[in-house]
Amino acid sequence: RFPVNSLLVVCFGEILVDFVPIVPKDPFVEEPAFKAAPGGAPANVAVGISKLGGSAAFIGKVGEDAFGNILANILKKYNVDNSGVRFDHNARTALAFVTNGADGEREFLFYHHQTADMLLHESELHVELISKARIFHYGSLSLIDEPCKSAHLAAMKIAKNSGAILSYDPNLREALWPTPEAACEGIMSVWDQSDIIKISEEEIKFLTGDNDPNDNVVFEKLFHPNLKLLIVTEGPKGCRYFTKEFRGRVPGIKEKPVDTTGAGDAFVDGMLYSLAFDLNLYKDEERLKEALVFANACGSFTVTKQGAISALPTKEEALRVRVKAAL
């Protein structure tokens, strides 16, 4: 569908249905009603890139059920190539119930045992699509269990051998791993193969055991020799960036949060959208900072609306936030 030299970003991993509260309350038992919203970090990133005007594809697995069909159609609706989506006759589509505190921060309750997204086999990979990727993006949830783990590692290898840049957002969901140790080991298992990594302050604390995620801790413990770019997101405070040559910070764009679901994914899609056009972005500090301001704007826009995919900005919406922040 896309020419080989295109700007295609292929996202790999989970796609699921988030049930978000119609009237945000705390705790779960007080929620009067939930509405179904498409979610799953890699799927959110694929849709976000497409909404910004970029080229995106998604590879993953859903159940052959009503939810699975809805998710595959949502990808299509947003012009995401869904030819790498597979359907499982014997497994259900994954679900997550999301609740929001007063500050818009989320809590998840997952229905994720032996769901379809974890049952993608290596033999089901759309090899041709992966090999066309300019950027191949993934999380860590697809590394939790077989057969998806082997499919994930094989897809990374295909992408790498085809010349793609490998982009990683661990997106820690500790409750889905058997133990904290397994989560740490699983997340770090693909660390050294990744070219670009986006990580949150909480994830740094989890992976390093250090409660002070300062620049030196980050650089010494998490920057590996082949890494091109490491981004640390700090929510409304903005982000920090690290390359072999330089490091620095880009301030955030403050908006009143309604729902922080998808904000990190929006940041990632803003960053990868810019990177797809200019793969050497990370070598020029000024161009990198400009791209990260745009990524911050994407994240900031998303917290002003409920849900993930429906809240992701178009390019015009993200640029309006950026311009407002500059005034």
mmCIF file of C-alpha atoms in Angstrom:
data_model
loop_
_atom_site.group_PDB
_atom_site.id
_atom_site.type_symbol
_atom_site.label_atom_id
_atom_site.label_comp_id
_atom_site.label_asym_id
_atom_site.label_seq_id
_atom_site.Cartn_x
_atom_site.Cartn_y
_atom_site.Cartn_z
ATOM 1 C CA ARG A 1 0.000 0.000 0.000
ATOM 2 C CA PHE A 2 2.901 2.366 0.707
ATOM 3 C CA PRO A 3 6.043 2.707 -1.441
ATOM 4 C CA VAL A 4 9.228 1.391 0.187
ATOM 5 C CA ASN A 5 10.787 4.870 0.501
ATOM 6 C CA SER A 6 7.691 6.308 2.209
ATOM 7 C CA LEU A 7 7.441 7.854 5.660
ATOM 8 C CA LEU A 8 5.727 4.749 7.050
ATOM 9 C CA VAL A 9 5.717 4.179 10.817
ATOM 10 C CA VAL A 10 4.709 0.621 11.729
ATOM 11 C CA CYS A 11 3.406 0.173 15.284
ATOM 12 C CA PHE A 12 3.398 -3.279 16.867
ATOM 13 C CA GLY A 13 1.605 -4.615 19.934
ATOM 14 C CA GLU A 14 -1.670 -4.391 21.784
ATOM 15 C CA ILE A 15 -4.959 -2.923 20.690
ATOM 16 C CA LEU A 16 -7.859 -3.128 23.116
ATOM 17 C CA VAL A 17 -11.055 -1.524 24.302
ATOM 18 C CA ASP A 18 -10.760 0.985 27.160
ATOM 19 C CA PHE A 19 -13.946 1.446 29.156
ATOM 20 C CA VAL A 20 -13.754 5.034 30.361
ATOM 21 C CA PRO A 21 -16.125 6.611 32.902
ATOM 22 C CA ILE A 22 -18.847 8.820 31.479
ATOM 23 C CA VAL A 23 -18.789 10.825 34.728
ATOM 24 C CA PRO A 24 -15.292 10.524 36.252
ATOM 25 C CA LYS A 25 -15.501 9.394 39.892
ATOM 26 C CA ASP A 26 -13.269 7.611 42.339
ATOM 27 C CA PRO A 27 -13.155 4.711 43.141
ATOM 28 C CA PHE A 28 -14.341 2.214 40.473
ATOM 29 C CA VAL A 29 -17.438 1.105 42.364
ATOM 30 C CA GLU A 30 -18.877 4.614 42.271
ATOM 31 C CA GLU A 31 -18.666 4.928 38.481
ATOM 32 C CA PRO A 32 -22.290 5.137 37.252
ATOM 33 C CA ALA A 33 -21.457 4.109 33.669
ATOM 34 C CA PHE A 34 -18.596 3.495 31.255
ATOM 35 C CA LYS A 35 -18.319 4.027 27.523
ATOM 36 C CA ALA A 36 -16.175 1.924 25.193
ATOM 37 C CA ALA A 37 -13.180 3.672 23.624
ATOM 38 C CA PRO A 38 -10.458 2.146 21.437
ATOM 39 C CA GLY A 39 -7.040 2.000 23.100
ATOM 40 C CA GLY A 40 -3.721 0.226 23.480
ATOM 41 C CA ALA A 41 -0.562 2.345 23.340
ATOM 42 C CA PRO A 42 0.906 1.163 19.981
ATOM 43 C CA ALA A 43 -2.518 1.477 18.311
ATOM 44 C CA ASN A 44 -2.966 4.970 19.774
ATOM 45 C CA VAL A 45 0.414 5.998 18.355
ATOM 46 C CA ALA A 46 -0.472 4.652 14.892
ATOM 47 C CA VAL A 47 -3.771 6.572 14.838
ATOM 48 C CA GLY A 48 -2.090 9.688 16.240
ATOM 49 C CA ILE A 49 0.515 9.740 13.455
ATOM 50 C CA SER A 50 -2.210 9.297 10.852
ATOM 51 C CA LYS A 51 -4.325 12.098 12.400
ATOM 52 C CA LEU A 52 -1.295 14.397 12.154
ATOM 53 C CA GLY A 53 -1.097 13.602 8.427
ATOM 54 C CA GLY A 54 1.631 10.946 8.521
ATOM 55 C CA SER A 55 1.675 7.344 7.239
ATOM 56 C CA ALA A 56 1.068 4.627 9.820
ATOM 57 C CA ALA A 57 0.342 0.915 10.021
ATOM 58 C CA PHE A 58 -0.569 -1.319 12.937
ATOM 59 C CA ILE A 59 0.348 -4.961 13.523
ATOM 60 C CA GLY A 60 -1.378 -6.952 16.247
ATOM 61 C CA LYS A 61 -4.181 -9.373 17.040
ATOM 62 C CA VAL A 62 -7.795 -9.071 18.160
ATOM 63 C CA GLY A 63 -10.529 -11.585 18.922
ATOM 64 C CA GLU A 64 -12.990 -12.482 16.192
ATOM 65 C CA ASP A 65 -15.707 -10.765 18.172
ATOM 66 C CA ALA A 66 -17.639 -7.506 18.047
ATOM 67 C CA PHE A 67 -14.880 -5.566 19.816
ATOM 68 C CA GLY A 68 -12.175 -6.939 17.491
ATOM 69 C CA ASN A 69 -14.131 -5.905 14.409
ATOM 70 C CA ILE A 70 -14.772 -2.444 15.848
ATOM 71 C CA LEU A 71 -11.045 -1.938 16.531
ATOM 72 C CA ALA A 72 -9.953 -3.079 13.057
ATOM 73 C CA ASN A 73 -12.524 -0.715 11.520
ATOM 74 C CA ILE A 74 -11.428 2.208 13.720
ATOM 75 C CA LEU A 75 -7.873 1.818 12.387
ATOM 76 C CA LYS A 76 -9.238 1.886 8.843
ATOM 77 C CA LYS A 77 -11.419 4.912 9.623
ATOM 78 C CA TYR A 78 -8.307 6.873 10.624
ATOM 79 C CA ASN A 79 -6.360 5.748 7.520
ATOM 80 C CA VAL A 80 -4.071 3.416 9.443
ATOM 81 C CA ASP A 81 -2.997 0.406 7.354
ATOM 82 C CA ASN A 82 -4.616 -2.533 9.192
ATOM 83 C CA SER A 83 -3.450 -5.279 6.818
ATOM 84 C CA GLY A 84 -1.208 -6.603 9.619
ATOM 85 C CA VAL A 85 -4.136 -7.123 12.025
ATOM 86 C CA ARG A 86 -4.993 -10.781 12.650
ATOM 87 C CA PHE A 87 -8.183 -12.279 14.146
ATOM 88 C CA ASP A 88 -8.303 -15.137 16.653
ATOM 89 C CA HIS A 89 -11.372 -17.450 16.622
ATOM 90 C CA ASN A 90 -10.649 -18.821 20.079
ATOM 91 C CA ALA A 91 -9.686 -15.762 22.133
ATOM 92 C CA ARG A 92 -11.369 -12.547 23.187
ATOM 93 C CA THR A 93 -10.262 -8.989 22.496
ATOM 94 C CA ALA A 94 -8.521 -7.430 25.521
ATOM 95 C CA LEU A 95 -10.444 -4.967 27.716
ATOM 96 C CA ALA A 96 -9.403 -2.379 30.310
ATOM 97 C CA PHE A 97 -11.537 -0.343 32.693
ATOM 98 C CA VAL A 98 -10.102 3.106 33.344
ATOM 99 C CA THR A 99 -10.952 5.406 36.228
ATOM 100 C CA ASN A 100 -9.792 8.976 36.772
ATOM 101 C CA GLY A 101 -8.834 10.740 39.973
ATOM 102 C CA ALA A 102 -9.450 14.446 40.617
ATOM 103 C CA ASP A 103 -6.174 15.325 38.877
ATOM 104 C CA GLY A 104 -7.109 13.369 35.731
ATOM 105 C CA GLU A 105 -4.554 10.611 36.509
ATOM 106 C CA ARG A 106 -5.651 7.091 35.687
ATOM 107 C CA GLU A 107 -6.022 3.730 37.304
ATOM 108 C CA PHE A 108 -6.479 0.565 35.196
ATOM 109 C CA LEU A 109 -8.322 -2.683 35.751
ATOM 110 C CA PHE A 110 -7.300 -5.108 32.998
ATOM 111 C CA TYR A 111 -9.185 -8.078 31.568
ATOM 112 C CA HIS A 112 -6.144 -9.416 29.823
ATOM 113 C CA HIS A 113 -5.679 -13.129 30.572
ATOM 114 C CA GLN A 114 -4.972 -15.140 27.397
ATOM 115 C CA THR A 115 -6.521 -12.396 25.266
ATOM 116 C CA ALA A 116 -6.023 -12.271 21.508
ATOM 117 C CA ASP A 117 -3.323 -9.576 21.536
ATOM 118 C CA MET A 118 -0.969 -11.974 23.393
ATOM 119 C CA LEU A 119 -1.579 -14.805 20.924
ATOM 120 C CA LEU A 120 -0.025 -13.358 17.769
ATOM 121 C CA HIS A 121 2.330 -15.962 16.260
ATOM 122 C CA GLU A 122 5.518 -15.241 14.345
ATOM 123 C CA SER A 123 4.008 -17.067 11.350
ATOM 124 C CA GLU A 124 1.185 -14.470 11.280
ATOM 125 C CA LEU A 125 3.484 -11.451 10.882
ATOM 126 C CA HIS A 126 2.955 -9.272 7.805
ATOM 127 C CA VAL A 127 6.627 -9.408 6.836
ATOM 128 C CA GLU A 128 6.287 -7.213 3.748
ATOM 129 C CA LEU A 129 4.623 -4.431 5.729
ATOM 130 C CA ILE A 130 7.274 -4.532 8.483
ATOM 131 C CA SER A 131 10.085 -4.421 5.945
ATOM 132 C CA LYS A 132 8.649 -1.179 4.492
ATOM 133 C CA ALA A 133 8.823 0.623 7.837
ATOM 134 C CA ARG A 134 10.944 3.743 8.127
ATOM 135 C CA ILE A 135 10.315 3.574 11.887
ATOM 136 C CA PHE A 136 9.205 0.450 13.786
ATOM 137 C CA HIS A 137 7.568 1.307 17.114
ATOM 138 C CA TYR A 138 6.659 -1.023 20.003
ATOM 139 C CA GLY A 139 5.984 -1.277 23.741
ATOM 140 C CA SER A 140 6.754 -3.946 26.319
ATOM 141 C CA LEU A 141 3.357 -5.593 26.908
ATOM 142 C CA SER A 142 3.850 -7.795 23.845
ATOM 143 C CA LEU A 143 6.946 -9.231 25.591
ATOM 144 C CA ILE A 144 5.005 -10.582 28.582
ATOM 145 C CA ASP A 145 4.139 -14.003 27.195
ATOM 146 C CA GLU A 146 4.490 -16.432 24.316
ATOM 147 C CA PRO A 147 3.683 -16.666 21.452
ATOM 148 C CA CYS A 148 3.536 -12.866 21.144
ATOM 149 C CA LYS A 149 7.011 -12.402 22.622
ATOM 150 C CA SER A 150 8.649 -14.441 19.825
ATOM 151 C CA ALA A 151 6.552 -12.607 17.213
ATOM 152 C CA HIS A 152 7.672 -9.269 18.702
ATOM 153 C CA LEU A 153 11.382 -10.210 18.619
ATOM 154 C CA ALA A 154 11.086 -11.554 15.061
ATOM 155 C CA ALA A 155 9.327 -8.351 13.901
ATOM 156 C CA MET A 156 12.098 -6.215 15.448
ATOM 157 C CA LYS A 157 14.699 -8.263 13.587
ATOM 158 C CA ILE A 158 12.883 -7.913 10.248
ATOM 159 C CA ALA A 159 12.539 -4.150 10.749
ATOM 160 C CA LYS A 160 16.188 -3.734 11.793
ATOM 161 C CA ASN A 161 17.458 -5.783 8.830
ATOM 162 C CA SER A 162 15.314 -3.643 6.509
ATOM 163 C CA GLY A 163 16.976 -0.459 7.799
ATOM 164 C CA ALA A 164 14.194 0.852 10.052
ATOM 165 C CA ILE A 165 14.808 2.917 13.172
ATOM 166 C CA LEU A 166 13.531 1.028 16.234
ATOM 167 C CA SER A 167 11.429 3.127 18.628
ATOM 168 C CA TYR A 168 10.504 1.886 22.122
ATOM 169 C CA ASP A 169 8.044 3.154 24.712
ATOM 170 C CA PRO A 170 8.079 0.574 27.554
ATOM 171 C CA ASN A 171 4.684 1.780 28.831
ATOM 172 C CA LEU A 172 4.974 -0.058 32.145
ATOM 173 C CA ARG A 173 1.792 -1.773 33.353
ATOM 174 C CA GLU A 174 3.145 -3.624 36.355
ATOM 175 C CA ALA A 175 -0.134 -5.449 37.115
ATOM 176 C CA LEU A 176 0.067 -7.358 33.822
ATOM 177 C CA TRP A 177 3.464 -8.929 34.570
ATOM 178 C CA PRO A 178 3.808 -11.990 36.836
ATOM 179 C CA THR A 179 6.237 -10.148 39.175
ATOM 180 C CA PRO A 180 8.027 -6.757 39.321
ATOM 181 C CA GLU A 181 11.304 -8.596 38.583
ATOM 182 C CA ALA A 182 9.785 -10.154 35.445
ATOM 183 C CA ALA A 183 8.574 -6.713 34.340
ATOM 184 C CA CYS A 184 12.035 -5.183 34.787
ATOM 185 C CA GLU A 185 13.758 -8.065 33.000
ATOM 186 C CA GLY A 186 11.198 -8.096 30.173
ATOM 187 C CA ILE A 187 11.374 -4.337 29.601
ATOM 188 C CA MET A 188 15.189 -4.366 29.589
ATOM 189 C CA SER A 189 15.390 -7.404 27.257
ATOM 190 C CA VAL A 190 15.053 -5.238 24.121
ATOM 191 C CA TRP A 191 16.610 -2.078 25.580
ATOM 192 C CA ASP A 192 19.995 -2.370 23.872
ATOM 193 C CA GLN A 193 18.443 -3.061 20.454
ATOM 194 C CA SER A 194 16.302 0.089 20.478
ATOM 195 C CA ASP A 195 17.467 3.259 18.676
ATOM 196 C CA ILE A 196 15.019 5.656 20.329
ATOM 197 C CA ILE A 197 13.481 5.212 23.775
ATOM 198 C CA LYS A 198 10.806 7.289 25.483
ATOM 199 C CA ILE A 199 10.442 6.710 29.218
ATOM 200 C CA SER A 200 8.647 8.373 32.132
ATOM 201 C CA GLU A 201 10.146 9.386 35.483
ATOM 202 C CA GLU A 202 8.141 6.630 37.243
ATOM 203 C CA GLU A 203 9.563 4.052 34.826
ATOM 204 C CA ILE A 204 13.116 5.252 35.531
ATOM 205 C CA LYS A 205 12.561 4.740 39.259
ATOM 206 C CA PHE A 206 11.129 1.275 38.585
ATOM 207 C CA LEU A 207 13.946 0.164 36.264
ATOM 208 C CA THR A 208 16.900 1.644 38.153
ATOM 209 C CA GLY A 209 15.664 1.387 41.757
ATOM 210 C CA ASP A 210 16.836 4.997 42.143
ATOM 211 C CA ASN A 211 14.284 7.444 43.542
ATOM 212 C CA ASP A 212 16.102 10.449 42.093
ATOM 213 C CA PRO A 213 15.831 10.199 38.286
ATOM 214 C CA ASN A 214 18.366 13.005 37.677
ATOM 215 C CA ASP A 215 20.308 13.400 34.430
ATOM 216 C CA ASN A 216 23.364 11.494 35.622
ATOM 217 C CA VAL A 217 21.325 8.527 36.879
ATOM 218 C CA VAL A 218 19.447 8.393 33.566
ATOM 219 C CA PHE A 219 22.574 8.666 31.439
ATOM 220 C CA GLU A 220 24.718 6.228 33.397
ATOM 221 C CA LYS A 221 22.079 3.553 33.965
ATOM 222 C CA LEU A 222 19.886 3.751 30.880
ATOM 223 C CA PHE A 223 21.841 5.206 27.964
ATOM 224 C CA HIS A 224 23.360 2.356 25.928
ATOM 225 C CA PRO A 225 26.134 2.679 23.274
ATOM 226 C CA ASN A 226 23.831 2.276 20.236
ATOM 227 C CA LEU A 227 21.089 4.577 21.494
ATOM 228 C CA LYS A 228 20.420 7.580 19.244
ATOM 229 C CA LEU A 229 17.918 9.385 21.471
ATOM 230 C CA LEU A 230 16.527 8.926 24.981
ATOM 231 C CA ILE A 231 13.529 11.017 26.015
ATOM 232 C CA VAL A 232 12.299 11.329 29.599
ATOM 233 C CA THR A 233 8.741 12.656 29.816
ATOM 234 C CA GLU A 234 7.722 14.618 32.913
ATOM 235 C CA GLY A 235 4.001 15.169 32.314
ATOM 236 C CA PRO A 236 3.026 18.867 32.395
ATOM 237 C CA LYS A 237 6.648 19.833 33.186
ATOM 238 C CA GLY A 238 7.755 18.804 29.681
ATOM 239 C CA CYS A 239 10.590 16.460 28.812
ATOM 240 C CA ARG A 240 14.347 15.890 28.943
ATOM 241 C CA TYR A 241 16.404 14.606 26.034
ATOM 242 C CA PHE A 242 19.731 12.778 25.850
ATOM 243 C CA THR A 243 21.931 11.959 22.854
ATOM 244 C CA LYS A 244 25.611 11.042 22.685
ATOM 245 C CA GLU A 245 26.448 14.683 21.909
ATOM 246 C CA PHE A 246 24.073 16.750 24.025
ATOM 247 C CA ARG A 247 21.324 16.764 26.632
ATOM 248 C CA GLY A 248 18.721 19.281 27.696
ATOM 249 C CA ARG A 249 15.128 20.037 28.605
ATOM 250 C CA VAL A 250 12.040 21.334 26.825
ATOM 251 C CA PRO A 251 9.365 22.890 29.086
ATOM 252 C CA GLY A 252 5.815 21.581 28.988
ATOM 253 C CA ILE A 253 2.682 23.366 27.818
ATOM 254 C CA LYS A 254 0.227 23.573 30.698
ATOM 255 C CA GLU A 255 -3.422 22.747 30.090
ATOM 256 C CA LYS A 256 -6.135 21.928 32.648
ATOM 257 C CA PRO A 257 -6.298 18.112 32.597
ATOM 258 C CA VAL A 258 -9.621 16.392 32.029
ATOM 259 C CA ASP A 259 -8.188 12.931 31.302
ATOM 260 C CA THR A 260 -4.506 12.035 30.911
ATOM 261 C CA THR A 261 -5.285 8.810 28.981
ATOM 262 C CA GLY A 262 -3.261 8.780 25.767
ATOM 263 C CA ALA A 263 -1.135 11.847 26.602
ATOM 264 C CA GLY A 264 2.123 9.875 26.520
ATOM 265 C CA ASP A 265 1.060 8.204 23.273
ATOM 266 C CA ALA A 266 0.233 11.607 21.776
ATOM 267 C CA PHE A 267 3.718 12.809 22.729
ATOM 268 C CA VAL A 268 5.225 9.755 21.006
ATOM 269 C CA ASP A 269 3.168 10.161 17.845
ATOM 270 C CA GLY A 270 4.144 13.838 17.637
ATOM 271 C CA MET A 271 7.811 12.914 17.993
ATOM 272 C CA LEU A 272 7.706 10.021 15.488
ATOM 273 C CA TYR A 273 5.705 12.093 12.997
ATOM 274 C CA SER A 274 8.548 14.648 12.926
ATOM 275 C CA LEU A 275 11.232 11.958 12.908
ATOM 276 C CA ALA A 276 9.687 10.135 9.927
ATOM 277 C CA PHE A 277 10.269 13.278 7.848
ATOM 278 C CA ASP A 278 13.814 13.769 9.157
ATOM 279 C CA LEU A 279 15.587 10.676 10.496
ATOM 280 C CA ASN A 280 18.644 12.766 11.461
ATOM 281 C CA LEU A 281 16.616 15.051 13.722
ATOM 282 C CA TYR A 282 18.411 13.813 16.837
ATOM 283 C CA LYS A 283 21.797 15.059 15.479
ATOM 284 C CA ASP A 284 20.739 18.731 15.470
ATOM 285 C CA GLU A 285 19.790 20.049 18.915
ATOM 286 C CA GLU A 286 17.709 22.981 17.660
ATOM 287 C CA ARG A 287 15.679 20.824 15.256
ATOM 288 C CA LEU A 288 15.240 18.210 17.975
ATOM 289 C CA LYS A 289 13.970 20.811 20.453
ATOM 290 C CA GLU A 290 11.504 22.120 17.862
ATOM 291 C CA ALA A 291 10.179 18.568 17.342
ATOM 292 C CA LEU A 292 9.854 18.025 21.103
ATOM 293 C CA VAL A 293 7.904 21.282 21.549
ATOM 294 C CA PHE A 294 5.500 19.931 18.903
ATOM 295 C CA ALA A 295 5.347 16.553 20.721
ATOM 296 C CA ASN A 296 4.605 18.376 24.013
ATOM 297 C CA ALA A 297 1.807 20.266 22.248
ATOM 298 C CA CYS A 298 0.301 16.960 21.067
ATOM 299 C CA GLY A 299 0.366 15.617 24.627
ATOM 300 C CA SER A 300 -1.063 18.805 26.098
ATOM 301 C CA PHE A 301 -3.957 18.887 23.650
ATOM 302 C CA THR A 302 -4.866 15.275 24.494
ATOM 303 C CA VAL A 303 -5.305 15.858 28.262
ATOM 304 C CA THR A 304 -8.062 18.405 27.562
ATOM 305 C CA LYS A 305 -10.383 15.697 26.194
ATOM 306 C CA GLN A 306 -11.651 12.311 27.371
ATOM 307 C CA GLY A 307 -10.431 9.006 25.958
ATOM 308 C CA ALA A 308 -7.306 8.311 23.931
ATOM 309 C CA ILE A 309 -7.863 8.020 20.165
ATOM 310 C CA SER A 310 -10.732 10.540 20.054
ATOM 311 C CA ALA A 311 -8.576 13.048 21.974
ATOM 312 C CA LEU A 312 -5.465 12.811 19.748
ATOM 313 C CA PRO A 313 -4.873 16.055 17.828
ATOM 314 C CA THR A 314 -4.733 16.848 14.147
ATOM 315 C CA LYS A 315 -1.640 18.785 13.049
ATOM 316 C CA GLU A 316 -3.630 22.050 13.075
ATOM 317 C CA GLU A 317 -4.857 21.445 16.646
ATOM 318 C CA ALA A 318 -1.336 20.643 17.871
ATOM 319 C CA LEU A 319 0.087 23.739 16.169
ATOM 320 C CA ARG A 320 -2.584 25.929 17.792
ATOM 321 C CA VAL A 321 -1.509 24.660 21.240
ATOM 322 C CA ARG A 322 2.132 25.308 20.358
ATOM 323 C CA VAL A 323 1.441 28.837 19.169
ATOM 324 C CA LYS A 324 -0.638 29.580 22.296
ATOM 325 C CA ALA A 325 2.251 28.379 24.457
ATOM 326 C CA ALA A 326 4.674 30.704 22.687
ATOM 327 C CA LEU A 327 2.574 33.810 23.352
#
